Amino acid sequence: MGASAFTQRAHDALADPNLKTAIDRTTGTAETKRAAAVGAFPEFQAARARGAAIKDHVIANLDHYLVEFERNAQAAGAHVHWARDKAEAAEIVTRICKDADAKLVTRAKSMLGEEIGLPHALDDAGIERVETDLAEHIIQLAHERPSHIIWPAMHRTREDVATLFFKDHHPPPDADDPASMVASARRILREKFMSADVGISGANFLIADTGATCTVTNEGNAELSTTPPRVHIVTAGIEKLVPSTDHAMALLRLLVRSATGGEVTQYTTFHSGPKRPGDADGPEEMHIVLVDNGRSRMVGDEFRQMLRCIRCGACMNHCVVYRQIGGHAYGGTYPGPMGAVLTPVLDGLAQSRDLPHACTMNGRCEEVCPVQIPLKTLLKAWRVRSWDSQQEVGPLRMGLGLWGFAARRPRLYHFGTRLALPVMRLFGKGGWIRRMPFAGGWTDTRDLPKPAARSFMSQHANHGNEGPK
Amino acid sequence: MTKPRVGLFVTCLVDAMRPQIGWATLRLLERAGCNVEVPRAQTCCGQPAGNSGDKRGAEKLARQVIEAFEGYDYLVGPSGSCVGQIRSYPTLFSDQGWRSRAEGLSRKSFEILGFLNDVMGWKPEGVRLDATATYHDSCSGLRELGVQEQPRALLEGVEGLQMRPLDGANVCCGFGGTFCVKYPEISTAIVSEKAANIVDTGADLLLAGDLGCLMNMAGRLHREGAATRCFHTAEVLAGMADGPAIGEEG
Amino acid sequence: MSARDDILAAVQKGLTQGQGGAVQRRNPDAIRAEAAQLLANLDEIRPDLAAGDPVDAFVAKCANPALGVTLDRVANWQALPRAVIAYLDQHDLPHRLSVSGDPRLDALTGIEAHQPCAPDEAAAISVADWGVAETGSVVIHSAPDQPILNAMLPRHWLVVVEEKKILPFLDDYATYAASRPRNAVLITGSSGTTDIEGFFVRGAHGPGFVHVLLVAG
Ligand code: SF4
């Protein structure tokens, strides 16, 4: 079995001791804070069930809500655009920027923007792009992609960030502690906010009955990205709809506790159309780009429940695999358990068949998911698709085929075990096997207990319930 | 009250690798007042196929288990993940007849520790083990079957046994069935962290409820030269932890 | 077909013939009724207030150090200038503020007021439209006398909230969102970031200091 691109990336990630430190610091804190927030919210389990029901209701009536949202957003003066896929979405956004004669664009973190390749598209169009979320700013300076949906730069230690800032910030930060570095970024980005022509943000919720978009941030960069420029563009996936602001609030309680362990983020901002006559500030135009990119297909297949996802990141913070290999190893826009379900939708299973398999099925992700997405079941559904479409490698199919053949013939199976066990025992020394052909996956790093001389079934056949001795 | 008839589902790992766990389970069931039988027509629950996406392969094995066990009052096995797989059989069948037979079996299938505690209300008596131990929650038992308090409650009844809390006890050990050999590097990184936490407890023994996880942790601990000895919880409760631990020569 | 038609058709197809099972199609009234039902018994899915009375609960929330706000209770609008000056003095700030333009701030005697807020403004003052007891948030709605930047640009943001504008829960505020200002912002504490190693730093892009002036009468 040759190493796949995924196993290679995972290998590289595991070989990087810095990465593990960085992941542990951030996810460890996130896990502790989430546990405290959930502990202080006794209604959490009931709220989760309701959150899941709200999202299911929206998906079951998605066409209705999309049309309602469009009507209300237009009534508020926003332009609504629809994009079938990522290329179309990126094209619409760059066109709006060009029409506005934009030289400088500020962007407030949005994973959808990453999904549709917006950073690239803007760069290719020759438009200066400034990422204003601190983590995205770090990512931009490092020419990287996000490795987490809440903390995109979580793979970087403070030492890494200091190196980047000292090189790229003019003047450089006063010191390399987080506070000085944040202050430096504030100084640098402040000028950009005020001189941008277009501000682009994402949305956590699209409110159908008001036509507003809702974004949550802690830094305040969403307001600063979207208020001063002439044009404000929102890109959002079509699954982001909620019936009303009240429904958004119910989900907000789940989102923030699950993401950062807070009750609400510092800024929860609702945008509805452009500046009103007489308003003190605000953009002259507002555009909303509704992006499908595989979502309508999910409405109709076994991944429908994945459309509940509110992108809180809890599943990755609690994932043993993510915590070892980090986000980049997943190779897609979205990492961790939710990414392992979504990436095959977005990039195709052939590109990403490892992701649903590189999971121990321990279920901790779905235990913490605030909208009760059955992540294990969905990952298994990908495994079934992968098996059915013959993407599983030959030796595995053959091995499992043989095993299945024997396992369905109990007499043959018990006879086979009787023969195999003594052979396996030959590789043992003391009670352990340190090395055995075809078992390198295990024995390279772990000892294997030597099997029994006689199987339970064979002992029982001779001695009955009394047992041997 | 008539004694319940229990079909013991040995599990393929226990059958081949550590029959002693099968005997411990059998003894415990008898002590708790069950009539135990070991159907010959059992092999494997079908997890390797099911977890690899081979739904048809899993379905065929499911039929075999259903046929062999549906006549009993209960199916009981020493593994949360195998019983979890059996409980999920109904999702494998589109055929209504098989589906309802699968549901019937699913309802009466139990992992041994949950069964002893919740169904039989059994408590260990006169079991003694002078040792310190720590306990790892195997994921399937914990999250699919809700096995968490039961083993701890039962272990409390073992005289002389001192339990030490394990940091991250509910975090996966990195076994994951075929995962551990398909992605050995990731699996090893995970189990190494687990092993470090186990060693940090300073306990003599590591206990858990699933042989797959136990072999993974024991194998890593031994490779690293740790002295921790590993047993299935059922072995301790059956008073069989005075013999060789996993990987020790009998 | 336009992208819009394609997407809507694909969604409808997924809902009626998808393998996830056909979803029953309903009329808008039935959909609305179901949506409303999902908000029944809100107390089951939201936390209790920190205190019985919304104003007390709001004050208690603001006392949570994690929020990074300070709060001063002010007897009435007449007493506001003194409270403002006290805050500025406490932080060694000049008696100079960017003011939102709310007419109730016209009477800030002893303060040199100006508009609009400069990018490097030391301190600004606004009047919140509401406060929310559940979370200790204040809400501003963009308007001719409510510049959003006045709340975002300064290092110190002073915000006046009237006690009578304190709403118990986020849900109670939601009703007012229907008025659809261009921008409604719920602000909860000072700006901050945990983007470097999860380490909390105050004053990322927005104000590092938020001072709530809670006016009783
Ligand atoms: S799958 Fe669940 S836990 Fe993961 S990001 Fe989405 S909502 Fe959060």
Tab-separated table of C-alpha atoms in Angstrom, chain A residues 106-109 132-133 189-190 192-196 198-202 204 213-234 265-272 281-283, chain C residues 138-142 146-154 157 182-192 204-207:
chain	number	residue	atom	x	y	z
A	106	THR	CA	-11.009	44.054	3.448
A	107	ARG	CA	-12.250	40.621	4.376
A	108	ALA	CA	-13.689	39.452	7.677
A	109	LYS	CA	-13.066	35.768	8.262
A	132	THR	CA	-8.727	41.531	9.025
A	133	ASP	CA	-9.398	38.682	11.409
A	189	LEU	CA	-5.033	46.983	9.984
A	190	ARG	CA	-6.683	50.173	11.205
A	192	LYS	CA	-6.714	49.432	5.844
A	193	PHE	CA	-10.184	49.392	7.323
A	194	MET	CA	-10.615	53.086	6.732
A	195	SER	CA	-9.381	53.138	3.158
A	196	ALA	CA	-10.999	49.976	1.784
A	198	VAL	CA	-15.164	46.941	-0.530
A	199	GLY	CA	-15.672	44.904	2.623
A	200	ILE	CA	-16.466	41.195	2.401
A	201	SER	CA	-17.898	39.165	5.225
A	202	GLY	CA	-19.543	35.811	5.717
A	204	ASN	CA	-23.465	32.673	10.490
A	213	THR	CA	-27.451	38.492	7.613
A	214	CYS	CA	-25.944	37.745	10.999
A	215	THR	CA	-22.250	37.451	11.761
A	216	VAL	CA	-20.544	36.801	15.055
A	217	THR	CA	-17.010	37.931	15.881
A	218	ASN	CA	-14.943	38.628	18.939
A	219	GLU	CA	-12.531	41.121	17.522
A	220	GLY	CA	-14.946	43.583	15.987
A	221	ASN	CA	-13.392	43.243	12.586
A	222	ALA	CA	-16.706	42.441	10.912
A	223	GLU	CA	-18.158	45.867	11.702
A	224	LEU	CA	-14.902	47.556	10.778
A	225	SER	CA	-14.723	45.654	7.499
A	226	THR	CA	-18.289	46.355	6.528
A	227	THR	CA	-19.040	49.881	7.715
A	228	PRO	CA	-16.431	52.203	6.158
A	229	PRO	CA	-16.249	50.835	2.568
A	230	ARG	CA	-18.603	51.888	-0.201
A	231	VAL	CA	-19.667	48.322	-0.888
A	232	HIS	CA	-20.412	45.452	1.469
A	233	ILE	CA	-20.548	41.886	0.123
A	234	VAL	CA	-21.773	38.914	2.112
A	265	THR	CA	-19.439	36.585	21.152
A	266	GLN	CA	-18.376	40.153	21.803
A	267	TYR	CA	-20.024	41.268	18.578
A	268	THR	CA	-23.181	39.790	17.120
A	269	THR	CA	-23.996	41.881	14.134
A	270	PHE	CA	-27.051	41.950	11.859
A	271	HIS	CA	-26.729	43.546	8.451
A	272	SER	CA	-29.708	44.557	6.399
A	281	ASP	CA	-22.205	55.685	8.359
A	282	GLY	CA	-22.443	52.505	6.303
A	283	PRO	CA	-21.892	51.322	2.722
C	138	VAL	CA	-25.842	46.377	24.798
C	139	VAL	CA	-27.456	46.879	21.405
C	140	ILE	CA	-27.000	49.710	18.965
C	141	HIS	CA	-28.978	50.283	15.774
C	142	SER	CA	-27.339	52.317	13.028
C	146	GLN	CA	-26.000	56.331	15.896
C	147	PRO	CA	-22.761	55.891	13.962
C	148	ILE	CA	-21.550	52.320	14.212
C	149	LEU	CA	-17.920	53.406	14.022
C	150	ASN	CA	-18.330	55.453	17.180
C	151	ALA	CA	-18.617	52.149	19.010
C	152	MET	CA	-15.860	50.397	17.101
C	153	LEU	CA	-12.961	52.777	16.627
C	154	PRO	CA	-12.140	54.248	20.052
C	157	TRP	CA	-16.070	53.232	24.525
C	182	ARG	CA	-28.841	48.712	8.303
C	183	ASN	CA	-26.755	47.383	11.117
C	184	ALA	CA	-27.796	46.131	14.531
C	185	VAL	CA	-24.915	45.191	16.784
C	186	LEU	CA	-25.111	43.352	20.066
C	187	ILE	CA	-21.971	44.257	21.914
C	188	THR	CA	-20.929	42.122	24.833
C	189	GLY	CA	-17.858	43.301	26.604
C	190	SER	CA	-14.719	44.661	25.083
C	191	SER	CA	-13.185	43.467	21.857
C	192	GLY	CA	-10.802	40.582	22.219
C	204	ALA	CA	-8.217	43.400	19.147
C	205	HIS	CA	-9.851	45.738	16.641
C	206	GLY	CA	-12.663	47.238	18.631
C	207	PRO	CA	-12.411	49.020	21.981
